[in-house]
C-alpha atoms as a printed R data frame, in Angstrom:
    type eleno elety resid chain resno       x       y       z
1   ATOM     1    CA   MET     A     1  -7.538   3.377  18.147
2   ATOM     2    CA   THR     A     2  -4.605   1.568  19.599
3   ATOM     3    CA   GLY     A     3  -1.078   3.002  20.401
4   ATOM     4    CA   GLU     A     4   0.332   0.856  17.573
5   ATOM     5    CA   THR     A     5  -2.136   2.142  15.001
6   ATOM     6    CA   ALA     A     6  -1.358   5.805  16.114
7   ATOM     7    CA   ARG     A     7   2.452   5.214  15.444
8   ATOM     8    CA   SER     A     8   2.074   3.633  11.899
9   ATOM     9    CA   THR     A     9   2.617   5.610   8.784
10  ATOM    10    CA   ILE     A    10   0.808   4.482   5.638
11  ATOM    11    CA   LEU     A    11   2.270   5.645   2.160
12  ATOM    12    CA   ILE     A    12  -0.607   5.897  -0.438
13  ATOM    13    CA   VAL     A    13   0.841   5.908  -3.956
14  ATOM    14    CA   GLU     A    14  -2.085   6.730  -6.072
15  ATOM    15    CA   ASP     A    15  -2.370   9.201  -9.168
16  ATOM    16    CA   ASP     A    16  -6.004   9.857  -8.555
17  ATOM    17    CA   ALA     A    17  -6.259  12.661  -5.899
18  ATOM    18    CA   ASP     A    18  -9.849  11.865  -5.076
19  ATOM    19    CA   SER     A    19  -8.903   8.224  -4.549
20  ATOM    20    CA   ALA     A    20  -5.860   9.087  -2.414
21  ATOM    21    CA   ASP     A    21  -7.724  11.541  -0.368
22  ATOM    22    CA   LEU     A    22 -10.583   9.069   0.386
23  ATOM    23    CA   MET     A    23  -8.160   6.310   1.468
24  ATOM    24    CA   GLY     A    24  -6.231   8.972   3.355
25  ATOM    25    CA   GLN     A    25  -9.272  10.061   5.153
26  ATOM    26    CA   ILE     A    26 -10.332   6.637   6.135
27  ATOM    27    CA   LEU     A    27  -6.812   5.783   7.521
28  ATOM    28    CA   GLU     A    28  -6.510   8.949   9.396
29  ATOM    29    CA   ILE     A    29  -9.778   8.435  11.099
30  ATOM    30    CA   GLU     A    30  -8.530   5.153  12.111
31  ATOM    31    CA   GLY     A    31  -5.365   6.923  13.784
32  ATOM    32    CA   TYR     A    32  -2.775   6.384  11.139
33  ATOM    33    CA   ILE     A    33  -0.398   8.955   9.704
34  ATOM    34    CA   VAL     A    34  -0.834   9.148   6.046
35  ATOM    35    CA   ARG     A    35   1.748  10.328   3.389
36  ATOM    36    CA   LYS     A    36   0.800  10.477  -0.367
37  ATOM    37    CA   ALA     A    37   2.789  10.105  -3.647
38  ATOM    38    CA   HIS     A    38   1.142  10.636  -6.989
39  ATOM    39    CA   SER     A    39   3.618   8.804  -9.315
40  ATOM    40    CA   GLY     A    40   5.679   5.502  -9.410
41  ATOM    41    CA   PRO     A    41   8.947   7.419  -8.996
42  ATOM    42    CA   GLY     A    42   7.644   9.477  -6.203
43  ATOM    43    CA   GLY     A    43   6.144   6.375  -4.410
44  ATOM    44    CA   LEU     A    44   9.597   4.612  -4.735
45  ATOM    45    CA   ASN     A    45  11.401   7.537  -3.220
46  ATOM    46    CA   MET     A    46   9.002   7.948  -0.315
47  ATOM    47    CA   ALA     A    47   8.830   4.086   0.348
48  ATOM    48    CA   GLY     A    48  12.563   4.274   1.050
49  ATOM    49    CA   GLN     A    49  12.173   7.120   3.629
50  ATOM    50    CA   PRO     A    50  12.325   6.240   7.334
51  ATOM    51    CA   GLY     A    51   9.130   5.778   9.161
52  ATOM    52    CA   VAL     A    52   6.955   4.294   6.353
53  ATOM    53    CA   ASP     A    53   5.243   1.242   7.857
54  ATOM    54    CA   LEU     A    54   3.176   0.073   4.893
55  ATOM    55    CA   VAL     A    55   2.540   0.987   1.177
56  ATOM    56    CA   LEU     A    56  -0.894   1.145  -0.628
57  ATOM    57    CA   LEU     A    57   0.097   1.006  -4.117
58  ATOM    58    CA   ASP     A    58  -2.005   1.667  -7.246
59  ATOM    59    CA   VAL     A    59  -1.146  -0.275 -10.460
60  ATOM    60    CA   MET     A    60  -1.641   2.250 -13.115
61  ATOM    61    CA   LEU     A    61   0.695   5.196 -12.179
62  ATOM    62    CA   PRO     A    62   2.642   7.709 -14.189
63  ATOM    63    CA   GLY     A    63   6.504   7.202 -14.682
64  ATOM    64    CA   VAL     A    64   6.692   3.640 -13.441
65  ATOM    65    CA   ASP     A    65   3.717   1.394 -12.866
66  ATOM    66    CA   GLY     A    66   2.843  -0.076  -9.572
67  ATOM    67    CA   ILE     A    67   3.884  -3.570 -10.368
68  ATOM    68    CA   GLU     A    68   7.497  -2.383 -11.226
69  ATOM    69    CA   VAL     A    69   7.540  -0.196  -8.009
70  ATOM    70    CA   CYS     A    70   6.518  -3.239  -5.940
71  ATOM    71    CA   ARG     A    71   9.468  -5.195  -7.577
72  ATOM    72    CA   GLN     A    72  11.770  -2.428  -6.730
73  ATOM    73    CA   ILE     A    73  10.675  -2.151  -3.181
74  ATOM    74    CA   ARG     A    74  11.442  -5.788  -2.851
75  ATOM    75    CA   GLN     A    75  14.824  -5.604  -4.427
76  ATOM    76    CA   ARG     A    76  16.112  -2.820  -2.140
77  ATOM    77    CA   ALA     A    77  17.499  -3.940   1.221
78  ATOM    78    CA   SER     A    78  16.013  -0.968   3.086
79  ATOM    79    CA   THR     A    79  12.338  -1.904   1.899
80  ATOM    80    CA   ALA     A    80  12.499  -5.517   1.098
81  ATOM    81    CA   ARG     A    81  10.281  -6.385   4.109
82  ATOM    82    CA   LEU     A    82   7.944  -3.305   3.820
83  ATOM    83    CA   PRO     A    83   4.284  -4.499   3.529
84  ATOM    84    CA   VAL     A    84   2.823  -3.559   0.176
85  ATOM    85    CA   VAL     A    85  -0.795  -3.751  -0.778
86  ATOM    86    CA   ILE     A    86  -1.612  -3.453  -4.432
87  ATOM    87    CA   ILE     A    87  -4.878  -1.669  -5.139
88  ATOM    88    CA   SER     A    88  -6.154  -1.863  -8.665
89  ATOM    89    CA   ALA     A    89  -9.410  -1.969 -10.737
90  ATOM    90    CA   ARG     A    90  -7.822  -4.819 -12.608
91  ATOM    91    CA   ALA     A    91  -9.499  -7.800 -10.983
92  ATOM    92    CA   ARG     A    92  -8.688 -10.795 -13.394
93  ATOM    93    CA   ARG     A    93  -6.825 -13.731 -11.769
94  ATOM    94    CA   GLU     A    94  -3.927 -12.899 -13.975
95  ATOM    95    CA   ASP     A    95  -3.676  -9.540 -12.650
96  ATOM    96    CA   ILE     A    96  -3.780 -10.629  -9.122
97  ATOM    97    CA   ALA     A    97  -1.178 -13.209  -9.801
98  ATOM    98    CA   ILE     A    98   1.246 -10.728 -11.442
99  ATOM    99    CA   GLY     A    99   0.783  -8.374  -8.305
100 ATOM   100    CA   LEU     A   100   1.442 -11.131  -5.856
101 ATOM   101    CA   GLN     A   101   4.499 -12.473  -7.895
102 ATOM   102    CA   ALA     A   102   5.953  -8.908  -7.934
103 ATOM   103    CA   GLY     A   103   6.065  -9.208  -4.081
104 ATOM   104    CA   ALA     A   104   2.849  -7.616  -2.907
105 ATOM   105    CA   ASN     A   105   1.618  -8.882   0.517
106 ATOM   106    CA   ALA     A   106  -2.062  -8.395  -0.587
107 ATOM   107    CA   TYR     A   107  -4.044  -7.317  -3.808
108 ATOM   108    CA   MET     A   108  -7.334  -5.375  -3.265
109 ATOM   109    CA   THR     A   109  -9.611  -4.549  -6.179
110 ATOM   110    CA   LYS     A   110 -11.447  -1.287  -6.555
111 ATOM   111    CA   PRO     A   111 -13.932  -0.121  -5.425
112 ATOM   112    CA   LEU     A   112 -12.602  -0.736  -1.964
113 ATOM   113    CA   THR     A   113 -14.772  -1.061   1.114
114 ATOM   114    CA   ARG     A   114 -13.745   0.798   4.167
115 ATOM   115    CA   SER     A   115 -13.849  -2.184   6.350
116 ATOM   116    CA   ASP     A   116 -11.663  -4.396   3.987
117 ATOM   117    CA   LEU     A   117  -9.185  -1.514   3.720
118 ATOM   118    CA   VAL     A   118  -8.782  -1.117   7.409
119 ATOM   119    CA   ALA     A   119  -8.789  -4.868   8.113
120 ATOM   120    CA   THR     A   120  -6.105  -5.480   5.495
121 ATOM   121    CA   VAL     A   121  -3.820  -2.691   6.691
122 ATOM   122    CA   LYS     A   122  -4.126  -3.720  10.241
123 ATOM   123    CA   ARG     A   123  -3.476  -7.429   9.643
124 ATOM   124    CA   LEU     A   124  -0.286  -6.577   7.543
125 ATOM   125    CA   LEU     A   125   1.009  -4.253  10.291
126 ATOM   126    CA   VAL     A   126   0.572  -6.940  12.957
127 ATOM   127    CA   ASP     A   127   2.135  -9.535  10.668
128 ATOM   128    CA   SER     A   128   5.131  -7.185   9.971
129 ATOM   129    CA   ARG     A   129   5.754  -6.457  13.719
130 ATOM   130    CA   GLU     A   130   5.599 -10.055  14.593
131 ATOM   131    CA   LYS     A   131   8.306 -10.890  11.929
132 ATOM   132    CA   SER     A   132  10.475  -8.064  13.197
């Protein structure tokens, strides 16, 4: 675990508590601080709070879907550069294109592997810091 990792806060926006808990445990083992939201509006609210370094965003959420949450994150000056990873069971090319067009930095399909999740988070955090 690096010092950079230990200071990074990951927001998981996922309505399935088991999935959110599993991703959270994986990331906490890697040294990240994890926050969770279980709806689109809740995730959008938490993404705008200070200290969030990256968002893992499910597509199918109550209230507002993940694609719209991603669009709104990109439209707000305070969160426009926040790294966003869309995570979905929807794996068609069209679905991936829609997610990336909404502004996601990456699109991962379920089921996730631990190594892919960790590698994607680390890569996007490094990229984000280099652009700051």
